[in-house]
Amino acid sequence: MGLFIKKSIEALQAEAEQSGSKSLKRVLGPISLIALGVGVIIGAGLFSITGTVAAGYTGPAITLSFIIAAIGCCFAGLCYAEFASMIPVAGSAYTYSYATMGELIAWIIGWDLVLEYTVAATTVSISWSRYMVFFLNSIGIELPHAFTACPWDGGIVNIPAILIVIAMSLILMRGTAGSSFVNGLIVFLKIAVILVFVILGWQFIRTENYIPYIPENTGALGEYGLSGILRGAAIVFFAFLGFDAVSTAAQETRNPRRNMPIGILMSLLVCTILYILFAHVMTGVAHYSEFSGQEGIAPVAVAIEHMGTPGADGVIVPAYPWLNKAIVLAILFGYCSVIMVTLLGQSRVFLSMSHDGLLPPFFSRINEKYHTPVHSNFLFMVVVGLLAGFIPAEVAGEMTSIGTLLAFTLVCAAVLIVRKTMPDAHRAFKTPFVPVIPILGILTCLCMMCFLPADTWIRLVLWMLIGLDIYSVYGIRHSKLEPNLRHRKGDMVLNIMGLILSVLCVITGLWHQQTVGWNADQTLLIISFVFAFTHCAYYMWRMWKHSHK
């Protein structure tokens, strides 16, 4: 079968039934799964880049962006639910792709998922740091800006963001049962905070803040107007990756065939309703322009300062000063669950890829005492910690969105394939109205990807090229389905994909430079050209070597 060899459903189901000291514990029920999904969805969407999107792309119409994103998520969620009931194994879309589209496509989607979870955890960690600074300032403690912001935001290193990543990683290393209990408590607190925010904030909504509800487009694609709403939907789409994270915990779930679809769909429904209500209040109590700049990464902190009545000098006096501090403190705890679940998701994907031989076996070793992949947890603690300390949140947020959208697109396509190739496989849940739902999911996700900034596409292509390099050097030879083979059938497809990605490097580099102006900084253009030419040479050499073997 070569690079498109597939894992059988029987093998995956047998893997799911493994038990013992070196396997993951089945400790999660439907309530825990819903809490897991709600925990990561709510924090990532409402409390981080919502303000930035409203200020720069949508205005008050961010509620429409959430609705569009939710529709796309609904299509993808129905497809995820079918696979989760059919293949209850850790690894999410990576595992589903391995069973339906073969190893090479599975590697690509797995590598994309690693990107998705890594930058999601990074984004939320940076936002957590911003809320912590805001909270400490409110009680008279001022931290040096140099050590609470990255170099691009005028600082040196974001130390609070690094510390929260380390703390959540250490909790995960000690076991899923304990981290699930902590997550459940935090989710309860977070939902209570949202309801308080909506109920109390509703009375301070000023209708003039909604005018115009859809600001006029500035003349640039994605800056307000319809294109801004679509770009906003694409960027906030990463906020819905919670049900994706739920699917990575399949091997730690009791009765996964029944409980996984419940966890995925119910967490999506609950959070969509909360998103729309929350965004409506947020942009009603404060004008969308108030969320611009670095403050946009902590939009709730801005909004609660506007929950009050103007004094004689025109300055708003908060009606509930005690509530302001309480809400921010609760958000800080709530963010912990977001960071924890995204770190859990990426380590489980890495675990699955390592278990299949595509990554070194070091990353699939399970700690006998805690039953967790501590090596993967430690790796991502270091990587995410460094990213959170040194890059701006806006870049990480956009990268999460494009990774999520690509993953959802492939899962929707996989449902179409598996209905043809495995029509008799047992499914506890079936995606309704196939092929309509999967096709709509594919089109919605691709449409939103097209409205993401050009520099985001450059980074995605570069990441995919790096992943292809790792697979061509290591994974292709160590796959457990076809081990110890230097040359495998389909190798030419891999080389062609490398050349296509190299060409896309040039195209996206030129697209980005045209967007920002030819006199602007050309660092990304230079990087894209260097990657393109070196990888063209590498994959052409592989093609020559293959033809002369």
CSV table of N, CA and C in Angstrom, one decimal, residues 32-113:
chain,number,residue,atom,x,y,z
A,32,SER,N,-18.1,14.8,32.1
A,32,SER,CA,-16.7,15.2,32.1
A,32,SER,C,-16.3,15.7,30.7
A,33,LEU,N,-16.8,15.0,29.6
A,33,LEU,CA,-16.4,15.4,28.3
A,33,LEU,C,-17.1,16.7,27.9
A,34,ILE,N,-18.3,16.9,28.3
A,34,ILE,CA,-18.9,18.2,28.0
A,34,ILE,C,-18.2,19.3,28.7
A,35,ALA,N,-17.8,19.1,30.0
A,35,ALA,CA,-17.0,20.1,30.7
A,35,ALA,C,-15.7,20.3,30.0
A,36,LEU,N,-15.1,19.2,29.5
A,36,LEU,CA,-13.8,19.3,28.8
A,36,LEU,C,-13.9,20.3,27.6
A,37,GLY,N,-15.0,20.0,26.8
A,37,GLY,CA,-15.2,20.9,25.6
A,37,GLY,C,-15.6,22.3,26.0
A,38,VAL,N,-16.5,22.5,26.9
A,38,VAL,CA,-16.9,23.8,27.4
A,38,VAL,C,-15.7,24.6,27.9
A,39,GLY,N,-14.8,23.8,28.7
A,39,GLY,CA,-13.7,24.4,29.3
A,39,GLY,C,-12.8,25.1,28.3
A,40,VAL,N,-12.5,24.4,27.2
A,40,VAL,CA,-11.5,25.0,26.3
A,40,VAL,C,-12.2,26.0,25.3
A,41,ILE,N,-13.5,25.7,24.9
A,41,ILE,CA,-14.2,26.6,24.0
A,41,ILE,C,-14.4,28.0,24.6
A,42,ILE,N,-14.9,28.0,25.8
A,42,ILE,CA,-15.3,29.3,26.3
A,42,ILE,C,-14.1,30.2,26.5
A,43,GLY,N,-13.1,29.7,27.2
A,43,GLY,CA,-12.0,30.6,27.4
A,43,GLY,C,-11.3,31.1,26.2
A,44,ALA,N,-11.1,30.2,25.2
A,44,ALA,CA,-10.3,30.6,24.0
A,44,ALA,C,-11.0,31.6,23.2
A,45,GLY,N,-12.4,31.5,23.2
A,45,GLY,CA,-13.1,32.5,22.3
A,45,GLY,C,-13.5,33.8,22.9
A,46,LEU,N,-14.1,33.7,24.1
A,46,LEU,CA,-14.6,34.9,24.7
A,46,LEU,C,-13.6,35.8,25.4
A,47,PHE,N,-12.6,35.2,25.9
A,47,PHE,CA,-11.7,35.9,26.8
A,47,PHE,C,-10.3,36.3,26.2
A,48,SER,N,-10.1,36.0,24.9
A,48,SER,CA,-8.8,36.3,24.3
A,48,SER,C,-8.9,37.3,23.1
A,49,ILE,N,-9.1,36.7,21.9
A,49,ILE,CA,-9.0,37.6,20.7
A,49,ILE,C,-10.3,38.3,20.3
A,50,THR,N,-11.4,38.1,21.1
A,50,THR,CA,-12.6,38.7,20.7
A,50,THR,C,-12.5,40.2,20.5
A,51,GLY,N,-11.9,40.8,21.4
A,51,GLY,CA,-11.7,42.3,21.3
A,51,GLY,C,-10.9,42.7,20.1
A,52,THR,N,-9.8,42.0,19.8
A,52,THR,CA,-9.0,42.3,18.7
A,52,THR,C,-9.8,42.2,17.4
A,53,VAL,N,-10.6,41.2,17.3
A,53,VAL,CA,-11.4,40.9,16.1
A,53,VAL,C,-12.4,42.0,15.9
A,54,ALA,N,-13.1,42.4,17.0
A,54,ALA,CA,-14.2,43.4,17.0
A,54,ALA,C,-13.5,44.8,16.6
A,55,ALA,N,-12.4,45.1,17.1
A,55,ALA,CA,-11.7,46.4,16.8
A,55,ALA,C,-11.2,46.5,15.4
A,56,GLY,N,-10.6,45.4,14.9
A,56,GLY,CA,-9.9,45.5,13.6
A,56,GLY,C,-10.7,45.0,12.4
A,57,TYR,N,-11.7,44.2,12.6
A,57,TYR,CA,-12.4,43.5,11.5
A,57,TYR,C,-13.9,43.6,11.4
A,58,THR,N,-14.6,43.5,12.5
A,58,THR,CA,-16.0,43.4,12.4
A,58,THR,C,-16.9,44.5,13.0
A,59,GLY,N,-16.3,45.2,14.1
A,59,GLY,CA,-17.2,46.0,14.9
A,59,GLY,C,-18.2,45.2,15.6
A,60,PRO,N,-19.4,45.8,15.9
A,60,PRO,CA,-20.4,45.1,16.7
A,60,PRO,C,-20.9,43.8,16.0
A,61,ALA,N,-20.6,43.7,14.7
A,61,ALA,CA,-21.1,42.5,13.9
A,61,ALA,C,-20.3,41.3,14.2
A,62,ILE,N,-19.4,41.3,15.3
A,62,ILE,CA,-18.7,40.1,15.6
A,62,ILE,C,-19.7,39.0,16.0
A,63,THR,N,-20.9,39.3,16.4
A,63,THR,CA,-21.9,38.3,16.7
A,63,THR,C,-22.2,37.5,15.5
A,64,LEU,N,-22.2,38.2,14.3
A,64,LEU,CA,-22.5,37.5,13.0
A,64,LEU,C,-21.3,36.6,12.7
A,65,SER,N,-20.1,37.0,13.0
A,65,SER,CA,-18.9,36.2,12.8
A,65,SER,C,-19.0,34.9,13.6
A,66,PHE,N,-19.5,35.0,14.9
A,66,PHE,CA,-19.6,33.8,15.7
A,66,PHE,C,-20.7,32.9,15.2
A,67,ILE,N,-21.7,33.5,14.6
A,67,ILE,CA,-22.8,32.6,14.1
A,67,ILE,C,-22.3,31.9,12.9
A,68,ILE,N,-21.6,32.6,12.0
A,68,ILE,CA,-21.0,31.9,10.8
A,68,ILE,C,-20.0,30.8,11.2
A,69,ALA,N,-19.1,31.1,12.2
A,69,ALA,CA,-18.2,30.1,12.6
A,69,ALA,C,-18.9,28.9,13.3
A,70,ALA,N,-20.0,29.2,14.0
A,70,ALA,CA,-20.7,28.1,14.7
A,70,ALA,C,-21.4,27.2,13.6
A,71,ILE,N,-21.9,27.8,12.5
A,71,ILE,CA,-22.5,27.0,11.5
A,71,ILE,C,-21.4,26.0,10.9
A,72,GLY,N,-20.2,26.5,10.6
A,72,GLY,CA,-19.2,25.7,10.1
A,72,GLY,C,-18.8,24.6,11.1
A,73,CYS,N,-18.8,25.0,12.4
A,73,CYS,CA,-18.4,24.0,13.4
A,73,CYS,C,-19.5,23.0,13.6
A,74,CYS,N,-20.7,23.3,13.4
A,74,CYS,CA,-21.8,22.4,13.5
A,74,CYS,C,-21.7,21.3,12.4
A,75,PHE,N,-21.4,21.7,11.2
A,75,PHE,CA,-21.1,20.7,10.1
A,75,PHE,C,-19.9,19.8,10.5
A,76,ALA,N,-18.8,20.4,10.9
A,76,ALA,CA,-17.7,19.6,11.2
A,76,ALA,C,-17.9,18.8,12.5
A,77,GLY,N,-18.6,19.3,13.5
A,77,GLY,CA,-18.9,18.6,14.7
A,77,GLY,C,-19.7,17.3,14.4
A,78,LEU,N,-20.7,17.4,13.5
A,78,LEU,CA,-21.5,16.2,13.2
A,78,LEU,C,-20.6,15.1,12.6
A,79,CYS,N,-19.6,15.5,11.8
A,79,CYS,CA,-18.6,14.6,11.2
A,79,CYS,C,-17.7,14.0,12.2
A,80,TYR,N,-17.2,14.9,13.1
A,80,TYR,CA,-16.4,14.4,14.2
A,80,TYR,C,-17.1,13.4,15.1
A,81,ALA,N,-18.4,13.6,15.3
A,81,ALA,CA,-19.2,12.7,16.2
A,81,ALA,C,-19.3,11.3,15.6
A,82,GLU,N,-19.4,11.2,14.3
A,82,GLU,CA,-19.5,9.9,13.6
A,82,GLU,C,-18.2,9.2,13.8
A,83,PHE,N,-17.1,9.9,13.6
A,83,PHE,CA,-15.8,9.2,13.7
A,83,PHE,C,-15.5,8.8,15.1
A,84,ALA,N,-15.8,9.7,16.1
A,84,ALA,CA,-15.6,9.4,17.5
A,84,ALA,C,-16.3,8.2,18.0
A,85,SER,N,-17.5,8.0,17.4
A,85,SER,CA,-18.3,6.8,17.8
A,85,SER,C,-17.8,5.5,17.1
A,86,MET,N,-17.2,5.7,15.9
A,86,MET,CA,-16.7,4.7,15.1
A,86,MET,C,-15.3,4.2,15.4
A,87,ILE,N,-14.4,5.2,15.7
A,87,ILE,CA,-13.0,4.9,16.0
A,87,ILE,C,-12.7,5.6,17.3
A,88,PRO,N,-13.0,5.1,18.5
A,88,PRO,CA,-12.8,5.7,19.8
A,88,PRO,C,-11.4,5.6,20.3
A,89,VAL,N,-10.4,6.2,19.5
A,89,VAL,CA,-9.0,6.2,19.8
A,89,VAL,C,-8.5,7.6,19.9
A,90,ALA,N,-7.5,7.8,20.8
A,90,ALA,CA,-6.8,9.1,20.9
A,90,ALA,C,-6.2,9.5,19.6
A,91,GLY,N,-6.1,10.7,19.3
A,91,GLY,CA,-5.5,11.2,18.1
A,91,GLY,C,-6.4,12.1,17.2
A,92,SER,N,-7.7,12.1,17.5
A,92,SER,CA,-8.6,13.0,16.8
A,92,SER,C,-8.6,12.8,15.3
A,93,ALA,N,-8.5,13.9,14.5
A,93,ALA,CA,-8.6,13.8,13.1
A,93,ALA,C,-7.4,13.1,12.5
A,94,TYR,N,-6.3,13.0,13.2
A,94,TYR,CA,-5.1,12.2,12.7
A,94,TYR,C,-5.5,10.8,12.6
A,95,THR,N,-6.1,10.2,13.6
A,95,THR,CA,-6.5,8.8,13.6
A,95,THR,C,-7.6,8.5,12.6
A,96,TYR,N,-8.6,9.5,12.5
A,96,TYR,CA,-9.6,9.3,11.5
A,96,TYR,C,-9.1,9.3,10.1
A,97,SER,N,-8.1,10.1,9.8
A,97,SER,CA,-7.5,10.2,8.5
A,97,SER,C,-6.7,9.0,8.2
A,98,TYR,N,-6.0,8.4,9.2
A,98,TYR,CA,-5.2,7.2,9.0
A,98,TYR,C,-6.1,6.0,8.6
A,99,ALA,N,-7.3,6.0,9.1
A,99,ALA,CA,-8.2,4.9,8.8
A,99,ALA,C,-8.9,5.1,7.4
A,100,THR,N,-9.0,6.3,6.9
A,100,THR,CA,-9.8,6.6,5.7
A,100,THR,C,-9.0,7.0,4.5
A,101,MET,N,-7.9,7.8,4.7
A,101,MET,CA,-7.2,8.4,3.6
A,101,MET,C,-5.8,8.0,3.5
A,102,GLY,N,-5.3,7.2,4.5
A,102,GLY,CA,-4.0,6.7,4.4
A,102,GLY,C,-2.9,7.5,5.2
A,103,GLU,N,-1.7,6.9,5.3
A,103,GLU,CA,-0.7,7.4,6.2
A,103,GLU,C,-0.2,8.8,5.9
A,104,LEU,N,0.1,9.0,4.6
A,104,LEU,CA,0.6,10.4,4.3
A,104,LEU,C,-0.3,11.5,4.6
A,105,ILE,N,-1.6,11.3,4.3
A,105,ILE,CA,-2.6,12.3,4.6
A,105,ILE,C,-2.8,12.4,6.2
A,106,ALA,N,-2.7,11.3,6.8
A,106,ALA,CA,-2.8,11.3,8.3
A,106,ALA,C,-1.6,12.1,8.9
A,107,TRP,N,-0.4,11.9,8.4
A,107,TRP,CA,0.7,12.6,8.9
A,107,TRP,C,0.5,14.1,8.7
A,108,ILE,N,0.0,14.5,7.5
A,108,ILE,CA,-0.2,15.9,7.3
A,108,ILE,C,-1.2,16.5,8.3
A,109,ILE,N,-2.3,15.8,8.5
A,109,ILE,CA,-3.3,16.4,9.4
A,109,ILE,C,-2.9,16.3,10.8
A,110,GLY,N,-2.1,15.3,11.2
A,110,GLY,CA,-1.5,15.2,12.5
A,110,GLY,C,-0.6,16.3,12.8
A,111,TRP,N,0.3,16.6,11.9
A,111,TRP,CA,1.2,17.7,12.0
A,111,TRP,C,0.5,19.1,12.1
A,112,ASP,N,-0.6,19.2,11.3
A,112,ASP,CA,-1.4,20.4,11.4
A,112,ASP,C,-2.1,20.5,12.8
A,113,LEU,N,-2.6,19.4,13.4
A,113,LEU,CA,-3.2,19.4,14.7
A,113,LEU,C,-2.2,19.9,15.8
